[in-house]
């Protein structure tokens, strides 16, 4: 398995474990592209988590607003006429990202290796894209596209150096 | 009816844990929610609780300090404490064991993981009481 295949495999496993557990949706990776020009930031919320140890990096997840509303309604068991508050939706997005980042770090690192993450920061509008070269992983979750922004230094860590 | 106290600063995370327990067929549990360790302590000082499930990273008082306070208190140390975390850290795991954690569960929480913790630590009859 090449390094590119391996990072795709790890990302897919972490995304699948997260989304299948929390929102009962299957995940398919549609492709990895450089940059983020194709993302519609206006109709989406984003969430950023800094990776603090064992290396400095960050991951950004971008999810369409209507999809996050749908996920939040499902988790809180809301009825048709109920609408989640924005704080609930952003809390949900933060929890999704926190869980995903925990899984991906656990999958990337040896079992006895520590890691530390920053707190999730969610928002809308201009995406908090990393400095330098970065990639966007286009993920099909159920029938919906969700984007994961991954800096090159994350991909270059350890065995992922040949992507 | 068993009382389960879920402590997490994320309302979403608290709801996911509650739903997982409900999915296991224990809808008759009474669920209490706290958003940090101080709120959780206030609850357990004022009413009996059968199980505490807590996150680690929380404002005001984190899950490790909540665990310590529970396990050093002769009045409270009989309450099982499950800690839920997204962080893998061998030093933290040792610290949790040292302070008497009953079970450590890594996120994402799922009904099978909770079932294993509940049955393994507390026995199959716990939530049927």
Short mmCIF file of C-alpha atoms in Angstrom, two decimals:
data_model
loop_
_atom_site.label_atom_id
_atom_site.label_comp_id
_atom_site.label_asym_id
_atom_site.label_seq_id
_atom_site.Cartn_x
_atom_site.Cartn_y
_atom_site.Cartn_z
CA UNK A 1 0.00 0.00 0.00
CA UNK A 2 1.45 3.40 -0.99
CA UNK A 3 1.66 6.28 1.48
CA UNK A 4 -1.14 8.11 -0.33
CA UNK A 5 -3.33 5.04 -0.08
CA UNK A 6 -2.43 4.70 3.59
CA UNK A 7 -3.42 8.27 4.53
CA UNK A 8 -6.67 7.84 2.59
CA UNK A 9 -7.27 4.62 4.44
CA UNK A 10 -6.62 6.20 7.87
CA UNK A 11 -8.77 9.23 7.08
CA UNK A 12 -11.56 7.00 5.84
CA UNK A 13 -11.41 4.79 8.94
CA UNK A 14 -11.45 7.78 11.32
CA UNK A 15 -14.26 9.52 9.39
CA UNK A 16 -16.28 6.31 9.18
CA UNK A 17 -15.93 5.49 12.88
CA UNK A 18 -16.96 9.04 13.76
CA UNK A 19 -19.87 9.59 11.38
CA UNK A 20 -21.24 6.05 11.61
CA UNK A 21 -21.26 6.25 15.42
CA UNK A 22 -22.60 9.76 15.79
CA UNK A 23 -24.91 10.29 12.81
CA UNK A 24 -25.27 6.75 11.38
CA UNK A 25 -23.97 7.71 7.92
CA UNK A 26 -21.51 5.85 5.68
CA UNK A 27 -18.44 7.70 4.40
CA UNK A 28 -16.80 7.52 0.97
CA UNK A 29 -13.72 9.57 0.03
CA UNK A 30 -14.29 11.04 -3.43
CA UNK A 31 -10.82 12.48 -3.92
CA UNK A 32 -8.05 14.63 -2.48
CA UNK A 33 -7.30 17.94 -4.19
CA UNK A 34 -4.88 20.77 -3.52
CA UNK A 35 -6.36 23.99 -2.07
CA UNK A 36 -9.97 24.76 -1.16
CA UNK A 37 -11.31 26.91 -4.00
CA UNK A 38 -14.12 24.48 -4.74
CA UNK A 39 -15.69 24.79 -1.26
CA UNK A 40 -18.81 26.95 -0.84
CA UNK A 41 -17.86 28.60 2.47
CA UNK A 42 -20.95 30.84 2.52
CA UNK A 43 -23.43 28.02 2.98
CA UNK A 44 -21.30 26.12 5.48
CA UNK A 45 -19.99 26.05 9.01
CA UNK A 46 -16.37 25.13 9.65
CA UNK A 47 -14.59 23.78 12.70
CA UNK A 48 -10.85 23.94 13.34
CA UNK A 49 -8.79 21.88 15.77
CA UNK A 50 -5.12 22.52 16.38
CA UNK A 51 -2.88 19.52 16.89
CA UNK A 52 -0.48 20.49 19.67
CA UNK A 53 1.48 17.28 20.33
CA UNK A 54 3.40 15.35 19.05
CA UNK A 55 3.63 17.79 16.13
CA UNK A 56 2.09 21.18 15.29
CA UNK A 57 -0.65 21.03 12.72
CA UNK A 58 -4.36 21.67 12.29
CA UNK A 59 -7.40 20.06 10.71
CA UNK A 60 -10.49 21.87 9.43
CA UNK A 61 -13.85 20.27 8.71
CA UNK A 62 -16.40 22.12 6.55
CA UNK A 63 -20.04 21.00 6.64
CA UNK A 64 -23.08 22.50 4.88
CA UNK A 65 -25.41 24.29 7.29
CA UNK A 66 -28.53 22.33 6.36
CA UNK A 67 -26.68 19.06 6.96
CA UNK A 68 -25.45 20.14 10.41
CA UNK A 69 -28.99 21.21 11.32
CA UNK A 70 -30.22 17.76 10.25
CA UNK A 71 -27.51 15.99 12.32
CA UNK A 72 -28.28 18.12 15.38
CA UNK A 73 -32.03 17.48 15.11
CA UNK A 74 -31.31 13.74 14.96
CA UNK A 75 -28.94 13.68 17.95
CA UNK A 76 -31.28 15.72 20.14
CA UNK A 77 -34.35 13.80 18.95
CA UNK A 78 -36.11 17.00 17.85
CA UNK A 79 -39.59 17.00 16.37
CA UNK A 80 -40.38 18.41 12.90
CA UNK A 81 -41.41 21.83 14.22
CA UNK A 82 -38.36 22.21 16.47
CA UNK A 83 -35.25 24.04 15.26
CA UNK A 84 -31.89 23.63 17.01
CA UNK A 85 -30.20 26.76 18.33
CA UNK A 86 -26.97 27.79 16.63
CA UNK A 87 -25.07 27.09 19.87
CA UNK A 88 -26.35 23.48 19.81
CA UNK A 89 -25.33 23.07 16.16
CA UNK A 90 -21.83 24.45 16.70
CA UNK A 91 -21.45 22.36 19.85
CA UNK A 92 -22.40 19.31 17.78
CA UNK A 93 -19.90 20.26 15.07
CA UNK A 94 -17.18 20.67 17.71
CA UNK A 95 -17.99 17.26 19.20
CA UNK A 96 -17.90 15.59 15.76
CA UNK A 97 -14.49 17.14 15.05
CA UNK A 98 -13.10 16.37 18.50
CA UNK A 99 -14.10 12.73 18.12
CA UNK A 100 -12.72 12.54 14.57
CA UNK A 101 -9.37 14.11 15.52
CA UNK A 102 -9.02 11.78 18.50
CA UNK A 103 -9.60 8.79 16.23
CA UNK A 104 -7.24 9.90 13.48
CA UNK A 105 -4.40 10.60 15.93
CA UNK A 106 -4.95 7.26 17.65
CA UNK A 107 -4.83 5.51 14.26
CA UNK A 108 -1.74 7.41 13.06
CA UNK A 109 0.41 7.02 16.14
CA UNK A 110 1.77 3.92 17.89
CA UNK A 111 -0.53 2.73 20.73
CA UNK A 112 1.70 3.98 23.55
CA UNK A 113 2.20 7.43 22.02
CA UNK A 114 0.56 10.52 23.57
CA UNK A 115 -1.07 13.33 21.64
CA UNK A 116 -2.71 16.59 22.59
CA UNK A 117 -5.37 18.56 20.72
CA UNK A 118 -6.62 22.13 21.10
CA UNK A 119 -10.27 22.91 21.70
CA UNK A 120 -12.54 22.95 18.64
CA UNK A 121 -13.22 26.43 17.27
CA UNK A 122 -16.28 26.65 15.02
CA UNK A 123 -17.45 29.48 12.80
CA UNK A 124 -18.72 30.54 9.40
CA UNK A 125 -17.47 32.59 6.48
CA UNK A 126 -13.78 32.79 5.60
CA UNK A 127 -12.21 29.36 6.10
CA UNK A 128 -9.28 29.12 8.56
CA UNK A 129 -7.04 27.54 5.94
CA UNK A 130 -3.50 26.55 6.94
CA UNK A 131 -0.47 28.57 5.92
CA UNK A 132 1.45 26.93 3.11
CA UNK A 133 0.36 24.04 0.96
CA UNK A 134 -2.74 22.11 1.99
CA UNK A 135 -5.17 19.56 0.61
CA UNK A 136 -8.93 19.17 0.74
CA UNK A 137 -10.35 15.69 1.18
CA UNK A 138 -13.77 15.53 -0.48
CA UNK A 139 -15.91 13.13 1.53
CA UNK A 140 -19.32 11.83 0.63
CA UNK A 141 -21.21 11.28 3.86
CA UNK A 142 -24.55 9.71 3.10
CA UNK A 143 -25.54 11.77 0.03
CA UNK A 144 -23.75 14.92 1.13
CA UNK A 145 -20.30 16.33 0.48
CA UNK A 146 -18.25 17.26 3.54
CA UNK A 147 -14.75 18.69 3.25
CA UNK A 148 -11.70 18.04 5.39
CA UNK A 149 -8.78 20.44 5.02
CA UNK A 150 -5.41 18.86 5.78
CA UNK A 151 -2.11 20.79 5.78
CA UNK A 152 0.84 19.31 3.96
CA UNK A 153 2.79 19.01 7.24
CA UNK A 154 0.10 16.69 8.61
CA UNK A 155 0.43 14.47 5.55
CA UNK A 156 4.22 14.57 5.81
CA UNK A 157 4.31 13.28 9.35
CA UNK A 158 6.06 9.94 9.78
CA UNK A 159 5.10 7.27 7.23
CA UNK A 160 2.94 9.69 5.27
CA UNK A 161 5.95 11.49 3.83
CA UNK A 162 5.60 10.31 0.27
CA UNK A 163 2.09 11.61 -0.47
CA UNK B 1 -34.67 3.20 38.89
CA UNK B 2 -30.93 3.75 38.32
CA UNK B 3 -29.68 7.33 38.25
CA UNK B 4 -26.88 8.07 35.80
CA UNK B 5 -25.03 11.40 35.98
CA UNK B 6 -23.46 12.45 32.66
CA UNK B 7 -20.83 15.20 32.91
CA UNK B 8 -19.53 16.92 29.79
CA UNK B 9 -19.31 20.56 28.73
CA UNK B 10 -20.77 19.57 25.35
CA UNK B 11 -24.56 19.13 25.42
CA UNK B 12 -24.19 17.05 22.25
CA UNK B 13 -21.77 14.65 23.92
CA UNK B 14 -24.10 14.30 26.94
CA UNK B 15 -27.02 13.53 24.65
CA UNK B 16 -25.02 10.96 22.64
CA UNK B 17 -24.10 9.09 25.84
CA UNK B 18 -27.71 9.19 27.05
CA UNK B 19 -28.98 7.93 23.68
CA UNK B 20 -26.42 5.09 23.71
CA UNK B 21 -27.69 3.93 27.12
CA UNK B 22 -31.30 4.26 25.95
CA UNK B 23 -30.52 2.22 22.82
CA UNK B 24 -29.32 -0.57 25.11
CA UNK B 25 -32.86 -0.83 26.40
CA UNK B 26 -32.50 1.08 29.66
CA UNK B 27 -34.89 3.94 28.85
CA UNK B 28 -36.15 3.80 32.43
CA UNK B 29 -32.88 5.22 33.81
CA UNK B 30 -33.05 8.69 35.22
CA UNK B 31 -30.42 10.84 33.54
CA UNK B 32 -28.87 13.84 35.25
CA UNK B 33 -26.65 16.22 33.31
CA UNK B 34 -23.76 18.43 34.48
CA UNK B 35 -21.49 20.58 32.33
CA UNK B 36 -18.41 20.46 34.60
CA UNK B 37 -16.98 18.78 37.68
CA UNK B 38 -18.29 21.37 40.13
CA UNK B 39 -21.86 20.98 38.88
CA UNK B 40 -21.46 17.20 39.09
CA UNK B 41 -20.23 17.37 42.70
CA UNK B 42 -23.18 19.58 43.66
CA UNK B 43 -25.53 16.94 42.27
CA UNK B 44 -23.90 13.95 43.99
CA UNK B 45 -23.74 15.79 47.32
CA UNK B 46 -27.49 16.38 47.20
CA UNK B 47 -28.90 13.16 45.81
CA UNK B 48 -27.93 9.55 45.38
CA UNK B 49 -26.40 8.64 42.03
CA UNK B 50 -25.66 5.10 40.81
CA UNK B 51 -23.13 5.87 38.07
CA UNK B 52 -21.09 8.87 36.91
CA UNK B 53 -19.94 9.11 33.30
CA UNK B 54 -17.58 12.02 32.75
CA UNK B 55 -15.51 13.66 30.06
CA UNK B 56 -11.96 14.75 30.95
CA UNK B 57 -11.46 18.15 29.35
CA UNK B 58 -14.02 20.57 30.84
CA UNK B 59 -13.91 24.12 32.16
CA UNK B 60 -14.13 24.97 35.92
CA UNK B 61 -13.28 21.42 37.08
CA UNK B 62 -12.07 18.69 34.75
CA UNK B 63 -12.93 14.99 34.84
CA UNK B 64 -9.69 13.92 36.54
CA UNK B 65 -10.32 16.26 39.47
CA UNK B 66 -13.94 15.14 39.65
CA UNK B 67 -12.76 11.51 39.80
CA UNK B 68 -10.25 12.37 42.57
CA UNK B 69 -12.91 14.17 44.64
CA UNK B 70 -15.34 11.27 44.29
CA UNK B 71 -12.84 8.53 45.09
CA UNK B 72 -11.31 10.22 48.17
CA UNK B 73 -14.71 10.90 49.72
CA UNK B 74 -15.88 8.12 52.07
CA UNK B 75 -19.47 9.21 51.30
CA UNK B 76 -19.08 9.07 47.52
CA UNK B 77 -16.34 6.59 46.70
CA UNK B 78 -18.80 3.72 46.19
CA UNK B 79 -20.12 5.43 43.03
CA UNK B 80 -18.61 3.90 39.87
CA UNK B 81 -16.99 6.48 37.59
CA UNK B 82 -16.54 5.93 33.86
CA UNK B 83 -14.26 8.40 32.10
CA UNK B 84 -14.73 9.19 28.42
CA UNK B 85 -11.92 10.68 26.38
CA UNK B 86 -10.81 11.39 22.85
CA UNK B 87 -7.20 11.74 24.00
CA UNK B 88 -4.84 8.77 24.07
CA UNK B 89 -2.22 9.38 26.72
CA UNK B 90 -0.50 6.59 28.68
CA UNK B 91 0.43 8.96 31.55
CA UNK B 92 -3.19 10.09 31.84
CA UNK B 93 -4.40 6.48 31.78
CA UNK B 94 -2.04 5.65 34.68
CA UNK B 95 -3.27 8.68 36.61
CA UNK B 96 -6.88 7.65 36.09
CA UNK B 97 -6.14 4.10 37.26
CA UNK B 98 -4.30 5.45 40.29
CA UNK B 99 -7.32 7.51 41.28
CA UNK B 100 -9.65 4.54 40.91
CA UNK B 101 -11.42 5.00 37.59
CA UNK B 102 -13.83 2.13 37.01
CA UNK B 103 -13.67 2.23 33.21
CA UNK B 104 -12.02 4.35 30.52
CA UNK B 105 -13.88 4.62 27.22
CA UNK B 106 -12.41 6.22 24.11
CA UNK B 107 -14.61 8.30 21.80
CA UNK B 108 -16.63 7.75 19.73
CA UNK B 109 -18.94 6.35 22.38
CA UNK B 110 -21.16 3.59 21.06
CA UNK B 111 -23.76 1.29 22.62
CA UNK B 112 -21.46 -1.80 22.43
CA UNK B 113 -18.61 0.05 24.18
CA UNK B 114 -20.94 1.24 26.93
CA UNK B 115 -22.51 -2.19 27.26
CA UNK B 116 -19.08 -3.75 27.74
CA UNK B 117 -18.23 -1.16 30.40
CA UNK B 118 -21.57 -1.47 32.18
CA UNK B 119 -21.64 -5.26 32.22
CA UNK B 120 -17.93 -5.65 32.87
CA UNK B 121 -17.77 -3.20 35.74
CA UNK B 122 -21.22 -3.21 37.24
CA UNK B 123 -22.77 -6.52 36.26
CA UNK B 124 -25.71 -7.23 33.98
CA UNK B 125 -28.35 -6.45 36.60
CA UNK B 126 -27.16 -2.94 37.42
CA UNK B 127 -29.46 -0.91 35.21
CA UNK B 128 -32.41 -3.25 35.67
CA UNK B 129 -32.77 -2.36 39.31
#
